[in-house]
mmCIF file with all atom_site columns, C-alpha atoms in Angstrom:
data_model
loop_
_atom_site.group_PDB
_atom_site.id
_atom_site.type_symbol
_atom_site.label_atom_id
_atom_site.label_alt_id
_atom_site.label_comp_id
_atom_site.label_asym_id
_atom_site.label_entity_id
_atom_site.label_seq_id
_atom_site.pdbx_PDB_ins_code
_atom_site.Cartn_x
_atom_site.Cartn_y
_atom_site.Cartn_z
_atom_site.occupancy
_atom_site.B_iso_or_equiv
_atom_site.pdbx_formal_charge
_atom_site.auth_seq_id
_atom_site.auth_comp_id
_atom_site.auth_asym_id
_atom_site.auth_atom_id
_atom_site.pdbx_PDB_model_num
ATOM 1   C CA . UNK A 1 1   ? -0.015  0.043  0.010   1.00 50.00 ? 16  UNK A CA 1
ATOM 2   C CA . UNK A 1 2   ? 2.860   2.330  0.937   1.00 53.00 ? 17  UNK A CA 1
ATOM 3   C CA . UNK A 1 3   ? 4.434   1.746  -2.450  1.00 52.00 ? 18  UNK A CA 1
ATOM 4   C CA . UNK A 1 4   ? 1.172   2.708  -4.125  1.00 52.00 ? 19  UNK A CA 1
ATOM 5   C CA . UNK A 1 5   ? 1.035   6.000  -2.106  1.00 49.00 ? 20  UNK A CA 1
ATOM 6   C CA . UNK A 1 6   ? 4.727   6.723  -2.949  1.00 53.00 ? 21  UNK A CA 1
ATOM 7   C CA . UNK A 1 7   ? 4.005   6.000  -6.635  1.00 46.00 ? 22  UNK A CA 1
ATOM 8   C CA . UNK A 1 8   ? 1.002   8.239  -6.610  1.00 54.00 ? 23  UNK A CA 1
ATOM 9   C CA . UNK A 1 9   ? 2.974   11.014 -4.909  1.00 52.00 ? 24  UNK A CA 1
ATOM 10  C CA . UNK A 1 10  ? 5.746   10.683 -7.513  1.00 51.00 ? 25  UNK A CA 1
ATOM 11  C CA . UNK A 1 11  ? 3.223   10.850 -10.294 1.00 47.00 ? 26  UNK A CA 1
ATOM 12  C CA . UNK A 1 12  ? 1.565   13.973 -8.924  1.00 51.00 ? 27  UNK A CA 1
ATOM 13  C CA . UNK A 1 13  ? 4.926   15.651 -8.590  1.00 57.00 ? 28  UNK A CA 1
ATOM 14  C CA . UNK A 1 14  ? 5.819   14.739 -12.151 1.00 50.00 ? 29  UNK A CA 1
ATOM 15  C CA . UNK A 1 15  ? 2.463   16.129 -13.471 1.00 52.00 ? 30  UNK A CA 1
ATOM 16  C CA . UNK A 1 16  ? 2.993   19.416 -11.552 1.00 50.00 ? 31  UNK A CA 1
ATOM 17  C CA . UNK A 1 17  ? 6.470   19.764 -13.033 1.00 52.00 ? 32  UNK A CA 1
ATOM 18  C CA . UNK A 1 18  ? 5.284   19.092 -16.580 1.00 47.00 ? 33  UNK A CA 1
ATOM 19  C CA . UNK A 1 19  ? 2.362   21.550 -16.087 1.00 50.00 ? 34  UNK A CA 1
ATOM 20  C CA . UNK A 1 20  ? 4.675   24.309 -14.881 1.00 46.00 ? 35  UNK A CA 1
ATOM 21  C CA . UNK A 1 21  ? 7.042   23.695 -17.782 1.00 46.00 ? 36  UNK A CA 1
ATOM 22  C CA . UNK A 1 22  ? 4.207   23.909 -20.176 1.00 44.00 ? 37  UNK A CA 1
ATOM 23  C CA . UNK A 1 23  ? 2.999   27.193 -18.744 1.00 47.00 ? 38  UNK A CA 1
ATOM 24  C CA . UNK A 1 24  ? 6.487   28.774 -18.855 1.00 48.00 ? 39  UNK A CA 1
ATOM 25  C CA . UNK A 1 25  ? 6.788   31.183 -21.770 1.00 53.00 ? 40  UNK A CA 1
ATOM 26  C CA . UNK A 1 26  ? 9.961   31.989 -23.640 1.00 55.00 ? 41  UNK A CA 1
ATOM 27  C CA . UNK A 1 27  ? 11.451  35.344 -22.670 1.00 58.00 ? 42  UNK A CA 1
ATOM 28  C CA . UNK A 1 28  ? 10.411  38.164 -25.062 1.00 62.00 ? 43  UNK A CA 1
ATOM 29  C CA . UNK A 1 29  ? 13.314  39.529 -27.071 1.00 73.00 ? 44  UNK A CA 1
ATOM 30  C CA . UNK A 1 30  ? 13.664  43.281 -26.555 1.00 78.00 ? 45  UNK A CA 1
ATOM 31  C CA . UNK A 1 31  ? 13.304  45.517 -29.514 1.00 89.00 ? 46  UNK A CA 1
ATOM 32  C CA . UNK A 1 32  ? 16.247  47.470 -30.841 1.00 93.00 ? 47  UNK A CA 1
ATOM 33  C CA . UNK A 1 33  ? 14.847  50.603 -29.250 1.00 94.00 ? 48  UNK A CA 1
ATOM 34  C CA . UNK A 1 34  ? 14.658  48.879 -25.828 1.00 92.00 ? 49  UNK A CA 1
ATOM 35  C CA . UNK A 1 35  ? 18.197  47.543 -26.238 1.00 93.00 ? 50  UNK A CA 1
ATOM 36  C CA . UNK A 1 36  ? 19.604  50.962 -27.099 1.00 94.00 ? 51  UNK A CA 1
ATOM 37  C CA . UNK A 1 37  ? 17.504  52.749 -24.508 1.00 95.00 ? 52  UNK A CA 1
ATOM 38  C CA . UNK A 1 38  ? 17.841  56.323 -25.995 1.00 97.00 ? 53  UNK A CA 1
ATOM 39  C CA . UNK A 1 39  ? 16.864  59.148 -23.678 1.00 97.00 ? 54  UNK A CA 1
ATOM 40  C CA . UNK A 1 40  ? 16.868  61.902 -26.248 1.00 98.00 ? 55  UNK A CA 1
ATOM 41  C CA . UNK A 1 41  ? 15.796  61.974 -29.882 1.00 98.00 ? 56  UNK A CA 1
ATOM 42  C CA . UNK A 1 42  ? 16.831  64.478 -32.487 1.00 98.00 ? 57  UNK A CA 1
ATOM 43  C CA . UNK A 1 43  ? 14.274  65.251 -35.211 1.00 98.00 ? 58  UNK A CA 1
ATOM 44  C CA . UNK A 1 44  ? 15.946  66.487 -38.276 1.00 98.00 ? 59  UNK A CA 1
ATOM 45  C CA . UNK A 1 45  ? 14.314  68.396 -41.183 1.00 98.00 ? 60  UNK A CA 1
ATOM 46  C CA . UNK A 1 46  ? 12.087  66.171 -43.242 1.00 98.00 ? 61  UNK A CA 1
ATOM 47  C CA . UNK A 1 47  ? 12.633  65.145 -46.872 1.00 98.00 ? 62  UNK A CA 1
ATOM 48  C CA . UNK A 1 48  ? 9.686   66.215 -48.960 1.00 98.00 ? 63  UNK A CA 1
ATOM 49  C CA . UNK A 1 49  ? 8.870   63.979 -51.894 1.00 98.00 ? 64  UNK A CA 1
ATOM 50  C CA . UNK A 1 50  ? 5.416   65.477 -52.411 1.00 97.00 ? 65  UNK A CA 1
ATOM 51  C CA . UNK A 1 51  ? 4.622   68.488 -54.574 1.00 94.00 ? 66  UNK A CA 1
ATOM 52  C CA . UNK A 1 52  ? 3.383   70.580 -51.678 1.00 94.00 ? 67  UNK A CA 1
ATOM 53  C CA . UNK A 1 53  ? 6.293   72.942 -50.799 1.00 95.00 ? 68  UNK A CA 1
ATOM 54  C CA . UNK A 1 54  ? 4.728   73.935 -47.462 1.00 94.00 ? 69  UNK A CA 1
ATOM 55  C CA . UNK A 1 55  ? 4.356   70.325 -46.212 1.00 96.00 ? 70  UNK A CA 1
ATOM 56  C CA . UNK A 1 56  ? 7.677   70.126 -44.237 1.00 96.00 ? 71  UNK A CA 1
ATOM 57  C CA . UNK A 1 57  ? 7.025   73.179 -42.110 1.00 94.00 ? 72  UNK A CA 1
ATOM 58  C CA . UNK A 1 58  ? 3.507   72.044 -41.363 1.00 94.00 ? 73  UNK A CA 1
ATOM 59  C CA . UNK A 1 59  ? 4.485   68.579 -40.560 1.00 97.00 ? 74  UNK A CA 1
ATOM 60  C CA . UNK A 1 60  ? 7.280   69.623 -38.188 1.00 96.00 ? 75  UNK A CA 1
ATOM 61  C CA . UNK A 1 61  ? 4.623   71.305 -36.064 1.00 95.00 ? 76  UNK A CA 1
ATOM 62  C CA . UNK A 1 62  ? 3.022   67.902 -35.410 1.00 96.00 ? 77  UNK A CA 1
ATOM 63  C CA . UNK A 1 63  ? 5.995   65.671 -34.772 1.00 97.00 ? 78  UNK A CA 1
ATOM 64  C CA . UNK A 1 64  ? 7.457   66.593 -31.366 1.00 96.00 ? 79  UNK A CA 1
ATOM 65  C CA . UNK A 1 65  ? 4.432   66.132 -29.082 1.00 95.00 ? 80  UNK A CA 1
ATOM 66  C CA . UNK A 1 66  ? 3.805   62.380 -29.557 1.00 96.00 ? 81  UNK A CA 1
ATOM 67  C CA . UNK A 1 67  ? 7.490   61.456 -28.834 1.00 96.00 ? 82  UNK A CA 1
ATOM 68  C CA . UNK A 1 68  ? 7.598   63.809 -25.853 1.00 96.00 ? 83  UNK A CA 1
ATOM 69  C CA . UNK A 1 69  ? 4.360   62.267 -24.535 1.00 95.00 ? 84  UNK A CA 1
ATOM 70  C CA . UNK A 1 70  ? 6.013   58.856 -24.932 1.00 95.00 ? 85  UNK A CA 1
ATOM 71  C CA . UNK A 1 71  ? 8.752   59.914 -22.517 1.00 96.00 ? 86  UNK A CA 1
ATOM 72  C CA . UNK A 1 72  ? 11.646  61.060 -24.653 1.00 98.00 ? 87  UNK A CA 1
ATOM 73  C CA . UNK A 1 73  ? 13.435  64.294 -24.617 1.00 98.00 ? 88  UNK A CA 1
ATOM 74  C CA . UNK A 1 74  ? 12.881  65.987 -28.024 1.00 98.00 ? 89  UNK A CA 1
ATOM 75  C CA . UNK A 1 75  ? 15.140  68.795 -29.229 1.00 98.00 ? 90  UNK A CA 1
ATOM 76  C CA . UNK A 1 76  ? 13.214  71.928 -30.439 1.00 97.00 ? 91  UNK A CA 1
ATOM 77  C CA . UNK A 1 77  ? 12.762  71.274 -34.161 1.00 96.00 ? 92  UNK A CA 1
ATOM 78  C CA . UNK A 1 78  ? 13.076  74.962 -35.280 1.00 94.00 ? 93  UNK A CA 1
ATOM 79  C CA . UNK A 1 79  ? 16.273  75.535 -33.359 1.00 96.00 ? 94  UNK A CA 1
ATOM 80  C CA . UNK A 1 80  ? 17.651  72.301 -34.734 1.00 97.00 ? 95  UNK A CA 1
ATOM 81  C CA . UNK A 1 81  ? 16.874  73.440 -38.266 1.00 95.00 ? 96  UNK A CA 1
ATOM 82  C CA . UNK A 1 82  ? 18.687  76.811 -37.724 1.00 95.00 ? 97  UNK A CA 1
ATOM 83  C CA . UNK A 1 83  ? 21.766  75.155 -36.161 1.00 95.00 ? 98  UNK A CA 1
ATOM 84  C CA . UNK A 1 84  ? 22.024  72.627 -38.989 1.00 96.00 ? 99  UNK A CA 1
ATOM 85  C CA . UNK A 1 85  ? 21.816  75.494 -41.546 1.00 94.00 ? 100 UNK A CA 1
ATOM 86  C CA . UNK A 1 86  ? 24.677  77.254 -39.650 1.00 94.00 ? 101 UNK A CA 1
ATOM 87  C CA . UNK A 1 87  ? 26.678  73.980 -39.894 1.00 91.00 ? 102 UNK A CA 1
ATOM 88  C CA . UNK A 1 88  ? 26.193  73.913 -43.717 1.00 92.00 ? 103 UNK A CA 1
ATOM 89  C CA . UNK A 1 89  ? 23.264  71.417 -43.734 1.00 94.00 ? 104 UNK A CA 1
ATOM 90  C CA . UNK A 1 90  ? 20.530  73.734 -45.171 1.00 91.00 ? 105 UNK A CA 1
ATOM 91  C CA . UNK A 1 91  ? 18.948  71.071 -47.359 1.00 95.00 ? 106 UNK A CA 1
ATOM 92  C CA . UNK A 1 92  ? 16.957  68.161 -45.870 1.00 97.00 ? 107 UNK A CA 1
ATOM 93  C CA . UNK A 1 93  ? 18.501  65.722 -48.426 1.00 97.00 ? 108 UNK A CA 1
ATOM 94  C CA . UNK A 1 94  ? 21.934  66.689 -47.226 1.00 96.00 ? 109 UNK A CA 1
ATOM 95  C CA . UNK A 1 95  ? 20.899  66.207 -43.684 1.00 97.00 ? 110 UNK A CA 1
ATOM 96  C CA . UNK A 1 96  ? 19.499  62.732 -44.346 1.00 98.00 ? 111 UNK A CA 1
ATOM 97  C CA . UNK A 1 97  ? 22.665  61.749 -46.203 1.00 96.00 ? 112 UNK A CA 1
ATOM 98  C CA . UNK A 1 98  ? 25.013  62.889 -43.414 1.00 96.00 ? 113 UNK A CA 1
ATOM 99  C CA . UNK A 1 99  ? 26.425  60.334 -40.968 1.00 97.00 ? 114 UNK A CA 1
ATOM 100 C CA . UNK A 1 100 ? 24.008  59.861 -38.079 1.00 98.00 ? 115 UNK A CA 1
ATOM 101 C CA . UNK A 1 101 ? 26.781  60.041 -35.466 1.00 98.00 ? 116 UNK A CA 1
ATOM 102 C CA . UNK A 1 102 ? 27.846  63.438 -36.823 1.00 96.00 ? 117 UNK A CA 1
ATOM 103 C CA . UNK A 1 103 ? 24.290  64.777 -36.386 1.00 97.00 ? 118 UNK A CA 1
ATOM 104 C CA . UNK A 1 104 ? 23.953  63.264 -32.992 1.00 98.00 ? 119 UNK A CA 1
ATOM 105 C CA . UNK A 1 105 ? 27.185  64.762 -31.736 1.00 97.00 ? 120 UNK A CA 1
ATOM 106 C CA . UNK A 1 106 ? 26.126  68.263 -32.831 1.00 96.00 ? 121 UNK A CA 1
ATOM 107 C CA . UNK A 1 107 ? 23.353  68.143 -30.199 1.00 97.00 ? 122 UNK A CA 1
ATOM 108 C CA . UNK A 1 108 ? 24.374  65.420 -27.859 1.00 97.00 ? 123 UNK A CA 1
ATOM 109 C CA . UNK A 1 109 ? 21.465  63.210 -28.899 1.00 98.00 ? 124 UNK A CA 1
ATOM 110 C CA . UNK A 1 110 ? 21.106  59.508 -28.296 1.00 98.00 ? 125 UNK A CA 1
ATOM 111 C CA . UNK A 1 111 ? 19.121  58.830 -31.480 1.00 98.00 ? 126 UNK A CA 1
ATOM 112 C CA . UNK A 1 112 ? 17.963  60.571 -34.602 1.00 99.00 ? 127 UNK A CA 1
ATOM 113 C CA . UNK A 1 113 ? 14.572  60.544 -36.295 1.00 99.00 ? 128 UNK A CA 1
ATOM 114 C CA . UNK A 1 114 ? 14.383  60.851 -40.070 1.00 99.00 ? 129 UNK A CA 1
ATOM 115 C CA . UNK A 1 115 ? 11.018  61.378 -41.701 1.00 98.00 ? 130 UNK A CA 1
ATOM 116 C CA . UNK A 1 116 ? 10.133  61.486 -45.402 1.00 98.00 ? 131 UNK A CA 1
ATOM 117 C CA . UNK A 1 117 ? 6.864   62.943 -46.682 1.00 98.00 ? 132 UNK A CA 1
ATOM 118 C CA . UNK A 1 118 ? 5.856   60.713 -49.557 1.00 98.00 ? 133 UNK A CA 1
ATOM 119 C CA . UNK A 1 119 ? 2.396   62.062 -50.145 1.00 97.00 ? 134 UNK A CA 1
ATOM 120 C CA . UNK A 1 120 ? 0.743   65.300 -48.947 1.00 96.00 ? 135 UNK A CA 1
ATOM 121 C CA . UNK A 1 121 ? -1.978  65.969 -51.522 1.00 92.00 ? 136 UNK A CA 1
ATOM 122 C CA . UNK A 1 122 ? -5.640  66.438 -52.226 1.00 87.00 ? 137 UNK A CA 1
ATOM 123 C CA . UNK A 1 123 ? -7.066  64.782 -55.313 1.00 85.00 ? 138 UNK A CA 1
ATOM 124 C CA . UNK A 1 124 ? -10.363 65.728 -56.865 1.00 74.00 ? 139 UNK A CA 1
ATOM 125 C CA . UNK A 1 125 ? -12.535 62.634 -57.695 1.00 68.00 ? 140 UNK A CA 1
ATOM 126 C CA . UNK A 1 126 ? -16.065 62.759 -59.103 1.00 60.00 ? 141 UNK A CA 1
ATOM 127 C CA . UNK A 1 127 ? -17.880 65.082 -56.692 1.00 60.00 ? 142 UNK A CA 1
ATOM 128 C CA . UNK A 1 128 ? -15.475 64.280 -53.942 1.00 71.00 ? 143 UNK A CA 1
ATOM 129 C CA . UNK A 1 129 ? -11.909 65.174 -52.853 1.00 79.00 ? 144 UNK A CA 1
ATOM 130 C CA . UNK A 1 130 ? -9.578  62.670 -51.273 1.00 87.00 ? 145 UNK A CA 1
ATOM 131 C CA . UNK A 1 131 ? -6.871  64.046 -48.945 1.00 90.00 ? 146 UNK A CA 1
ATOM 132 C CA . UNK A 1 132 ? -3.778  61.813 -48.401 1.00 94.00 ? 147 UNK A CA 1
ATOM 133 C CA . UNK A 1 133 ? -0.857  61.930 -46.076 1.00 96.00 ? 148 UNK A CA 1
ATOM 134 C CA . UNK A 1 134 ? 1.833   59.316 -46.463 1.00 98.00 ? 149 UNK A CA 1
ATOM 135 C CA . UNK A 1 135 ? 4.923   59.274 -44.238 1.00 98.00 ? 150 UNK A CA 1
ATOM 136 C CA . UNK A 1 136 ? 7.899   57.107 -43.556 1.00 98.00 ? 151 UNK A CA 1
ATOM 137 C CA . UNK A 1 137 ? 9.841   57.148 -40.261 1.00 98.00 ? 152 UNK A CA 1
ATOM 138 C CA . UNK A 1 138 ? 13.273  55.861 -39.336 1.00 98.00 ? 153 UNK A CA 1
ATOM 139 C CA . UNK A 1 139 ? 15.061  56.155 -36.009 1.00 98.00 ? 154 UNK A CA 1
ATOM 140 C CA . UNK A 1 140 ? 18.795  55.496 -35.916 1.00 98.00 ? 155 UNK A CA 1
ATOM 141 C CA . UNK A 1 141 ? 21.235  55.071 -33.033 1.00 98.00 ? 156 UNK A CA 1
ATOM 142 C CA . UNK A 1 142 ? 23.303  58.181 -32.553 1.00 98.00 ? 157 UNK A CA 1
ATOM 143 C CA . UNK A 1 143 ? 26.466  56.203 -31.893 1.00 97.00 ? 158 UNK A CA 1
ATOM 144 C CA . UNK A 1 144 ? 26.300  53.240 -34.235 1.00 97.00 ? 159 UNK A CA 1
ATOM 145 C CA . UNK A 1 145 ? 24.070  54.478 -37.118 1.00 97.00 ? 160 UNK A CA 1
ATOM 146 C CA . UNK A 1 146 ? 22.064  51.267 -36.565 1.00 97.00 ? 161 UNK A CA 1
ATOM 147 C CA . UNK A 1 147 ? 18.361  51.379 -37.525 1.00 98.00 ? 162 UNK A CA 1
ATOM 148 C CA . UNK A 1 148 ? 16.495  51.055 -34.238 1.00 98.00 ? 163 UNK A CA 1
ATOM 149 C CA . UNK A 1 149 ? 12.898  51.336 -35.654 1.00 98.00 ? 164 UNK A CA 1
ATOM 150 C CA . UNK A 1 150 ? 11.134  52.132 -38.828 1.00 97.00 ? 165 UNK A CA 1
ATOM 151 C CA . UNK A 1 151 ? 7.508   52.630 -39.820 1.00 98.00 ? 166 UNK A CA 1
ATOM 152 C CA . UNK A 1 152 ? 5.295   53.822 -42.645 1.00 98.00 ? 167 UNK A CA 1
ATOM 153 C CA . UNK A 1 153 ? 1.845   55.380 -42.367 1.00 98.00 ? 168 UNK A CA 1
ATOM 154 C CA . UNK A 1 154 ? -0.807  56.306 -44.901 1.00 98.00 ? 169 UNK A CA 1
ATOM 155 C CA . UNK A 1 155 ? -3.863  58.299 -43.813 1.00 96.00 ? 170 UNK A CA 1
ATOM 156 C CA . UNK A 1 156 ? -6.636  59.036 -46.247 1.00 94.00 ? 171 UNK A CA 1
ATOM 157 C CA . UNK A 1 157 ? -9.554  61.326 -45.607 1.00 88.00 ? 172 UNK A CA 1
ATOM 158 C CA . UNK A 1 158 ? -12.655 61.837 -47.831 1.00 80.00 ? 173 UNK A CA 1
ATOM 159 C CA . UNK A 1 159 ? -15.530 63.956 -46.672 1.00 71.00 ? 174 UNK A CA 1
ATOM 160 C CA . UNK A 1 160 ? -18.843 62.174 -46.192 1.00 56.00 ? 175 UNK A CA 1
ATOM 161 C CA . UNK A 1 161 ? -21.168 62.677 -49.130 1.00 51.00 ? 176 UNK A CA 1
ATOM 162 C CA . UNK A 1 162 ? -24.484 64.462 -48.539 1.00 44.00 ? 177 UNK A CA 1
ATOM 163 C CA . UNK A 1 163 ? -27.822 62.497 -48.923 1.00 48.00 ? 178 UNK A CA 1
ATOM 164 C CA . UNK A 1 164 ? -30.782 64.768 -48.748 1.00 45.00 ? 179 UNK A CA 1
ATOM 165 C CA . UNK A 1 165 ? -33.069 62.508 -50.649 1.00 47.00 ? 180 UNK A CA 1
ATOM 166 C CA . UNK A 1 166 ? -32.858 64.743 -53.775 1.00 39.00 ? 181 UNK A CA 1
ATOM 167 C CA . UNK A 1 167 ? -30.243 63.540 -56.238 1.00 44.00 ? 182 UNK A CA 1
ATOM 168 C CA . UNK A 1 168 ? -29.694 66.911 -57.827 1.00 39.00 ? 183 UNK A CA 1
ATOM 169 C CA . UNK A 1 169 ? -29.177 68.642 -54.452 1.00 36.00 ? 184 UNK A CA 1
ATOM 170 C CA . UNK A 1 170 ? -26.867 65.906 -53.344 1.00 40.00 ? 185 UNK A CA 1
ATOM 171 C CA . UNK A 1 171 ? -24.704 66.431 -56.428 1.00 41.00 ? 186 UNK A CA 1
ATOM 172 C CA . UNK A 1 172 ? -24.595 70.115 -55.982 1.00 40.00 ? 187 UNK A CA 1
ATOM 173 C CA . UNK A 1 173 ? -23.693 69.923 -52.216 1.00 39.00 ? 188 UNK A CA 1
ATOM 174 C CA . UNK A 1 174 ? -21.120 67.238 -52.730 1.00 43.00 ? 189 UNK A CA 1
ATOM 175 C CA . UNK A 1 175 ? -19.542 69.241 -55.572 1.00 45.00 ? 190 UNK A CA 1
ATOM 176 C CA . UNK A 1 176 ? -19.296 72.310 -53.398 1.00 42.00 ? 191 UNK A CA 1
ATOM 177 C CA . UNK A 1 177 ? -17.843 70.352 -50.468 1.00 45.00 ? 192 UNK A CA 1
ATOM 178 C CA . UNK A 1 178 ? -15.344 68.746 -52.712 1.00 42.00 ? 193 UNK A CA 1
ATOM 179 C CA . UNK A 1 179 ? -14.266 72.092 -54.141 1.00 43.00 ? 194 UNK A CA 1
ATOM 180 C CA . UNK A 1 180 ? -13.871 73.544 -50.594 1.00 40.00 ? 195 UNK A CA 1
ATOM 181 C CA . UNK A 1 181 ? -11.692 70.554 -49.538 1.00 41.00 ? 196 UNK A CA 1
ATOM 182 C CA . UNK A 1 182 ? -9.614  70.781 -52.632 1.00 42.00 ? 197 UNK A CA 1
ATOM 183 C CA . UNK A 1 183 ? -9.042  74.465 -52.206 1.00 41.00 ? 198 UNK A CA 1
ATOM 184 C CA . UNK A 1 184 ? -8.147  74.368 -48.532 1.00 43.00 ? 199 UNK A CA 1
ATOM 185 C CA . UNK A 1 185 ? -7.385  70.779 -47.418 1.00 75.00 ? 200 UNK A CA 1
ATOM 186 C CA . UNK A 1 186 ? -6.562  70.296 -43.701 1.00 86.00 ? 201 UNK A CA 1
ATOM 187 C CA . UNK A 1 187 ? -3.500  68.038 -43.545 1.00 90.00 ? 202 UNK A CA 1
ATOM 188 C CA . UNK A 1 188 ? -2.603  68.567 -39.870 1.00 93.00 ? 203 UNK A CA 1
ATOM 189 C CA . UNK A 1 189 ? -5.191  66.165 -38.285 1.00 93.00 ? 204 UNK A CA 1
ATOM 190 C CA . UNK A 1 190 ? -4.024  63.453 -40.773 1.00 94.00 ? 205 UNK A CA 1
ATOM 191 C CA . UNK A 1 191 ? -0.373  64.082 -39.893 1.00 96.00 ? 206 UNK A CA 1
ATOM 192 C CA . UNK A 1 192 ? -1.114  63.905 -36.159 1.00 96.00 ? 207 UNK A CA 1
ATOM 193 C CA . UNK A 1 193 ? -3.001  60.664 -36.661 1.00 96.00 ? 208 UNK A CA 1
ATOM 194 C CA . UNK A 1 194 ? -0.184  59.182 -38.623 1.00 97.00 ? 209 UNK A CA 1
ATOM 195 C CA . UNK A 1 195 ? 2.303   60.176 -35.842 1.00 97.00 ? 210 UNK A CA 1
ATOM 196 C CA . UNK A 1 196 ? 0.106   58.764 -33.156 1.00 96.00 ? 211 UNK A CA 1
ATOM 197 C CA . UNK A 1 197 ? -0.294  55.452 -34.949 1.00 96.00 ? 212 UNK A CA 1
ATOM 198 C CA . UNK A 1 198 ? 3.428   55.183 -35.715 1.00 97.00 ? 213 UNK A CA 1
ATOM 199 C CA . UNK A 1 199 ? 4.725   55.998 -32.204 1.00 96.00 ? 214 UNK A CA 1
ATOM 200 C CA . UNK A 1 200 ? 2.151   53.736 -30.500 1.00 93.00 ? 215 UNK A CA 1
ATOM 201 C CA . UNK A 1 201 ? 4.080   50.773 -31.866 1.00 89.00 ? 216 UNK A CA 1
ATOM 202 C CA . UNK A 1 202 ? 5.118   48.251 -29.197 1.00 90.00 ? 217 UNK A CA 1
ATOM 203 C CA . UNK A 1 203 ? 8.651   48.430 -30.677 1.00 93.00 ? 218 UNK A CA 1
ATOM 204 C CA . UNK A 1 204 ? 9.005   51.918 -29.165 1.00 95.00 ? 219 UNK A CA 1
ATOM 205 C CA . UNK A 1 205 ? 8.901   51.452 -25.478 1.00 94.00 ? 220 UNK A CA 1
ATOM 206 C CA . UNK A 1 206 ? 8.036   54.275 -23.017 1.00 95.00 ? 221 UNK A CA 1
ATOM 207 C CA . UNK A 1 207 ? 10.995  56.617 -22.681 1.00 95.00 ? 222 UNK A CA 1
ATOM 208 C CA . UNK A 1 208 ? 12.859  57.369 -19.434 1.00 94.00 ? 223 UNK A CA 1
ATOM 209 C CA . UNK A 1 209 ? 10.671  60.472 -18.738 1.00 94.00 ? 224 UNK A CA 1
ATOM 210 C CA . UNK A 1 210 ? 7.344   58.773 -19.254 1.00 87.00 ? 225 UNK A CA 1
ATOM 211 C CA . UNK A 1 211 ? 6.843   58.064 -15.486 1.00 68.00 ? 226 UNK A CA 1
ATOM 212 C CA . UNK A 1 212 ? 7.856   61.649 -14.554 1.00 62.00 ? 227 UNK A CA 1
ATOM 213 C CA . UNK A 1 213 ? 5.412   63.006 -17.085 1.00 52.00 ? 228 UNK A CA 1
ATOM 214 C CA . UNK A 1 214 ? 2.550   60.848 -15.823 1.00 47.00 ? 229 UNK A CA 1
ATOM 215 C CA . UNK A 1 215 ? 3.394   61.700 -12.243 1.00 46.00 ? 230 UNK A CA 1
ATOM 216 C CA . UNK A 1 216 ? 3.422   65.455 -12.929 1.00 46.00 ? 231 UNK A CA 1
ATOM 217 C CA . UNK A 1 217 ? 0.053   65.163 -14.634 1.00 44.00 ? 232 UNK A CA 1
ATOM 218 C CA . UNK A 1 218 ? -1.439  63.229 -11.781 1.00 37.00 ? 233 UNK A CA 1
ATOM 219 C CA . UNK A 1 219 ? -0.100  65.838 -9.316  1.00 38.00 ? 234 UNK A CA 1
ATOM 220 C CA . UNK A 1 220 ? -1.943  68.699 -11.096 1.00 41.00 ? 235 UNK A CA 1
#
């Protein structure tokens, strides 16, 4: 009888061990951003591949906040642009082709964010206008030039069509709305949405100042 109890006890121990082994999960490999652990990110002037010459300046007004909210120190983009111009890098293409460590040393940055505007346009369709913002992002290590993270976002907006029950009225209203959108498209909400979606990636962990930011907000 005692042998049976010992065997039963051994069997239960074995089952428990197997169960715990099955429940154990493999450790999650940290992303390149987590491994590098940058504290500060330098945002350099954006390369504009669209036909809209004002796109870079408008876009730069949207890019700092989401990274700062994520917990990283972000250098003031306008000051960065002026200092780069003083250093002979007045063109965004020149900046993007310069060695990342050189750019990082100029400001003491841990990482550098490069953004290219691929589309920033409003296209007139039949009684509708479609507004598109397409952006590509790359963050590189300021010491090694290694790519830590990259992403691409496309945001499309098309105003809702009117449906009054009268086809002729609908056509007229939609045509007017399309003309207004074409004449004065609002790209900023689309750019902000693209940035938010890009930086919410799990590959970008909360920065070192994320806890301080949340604590200061809670204290207000």
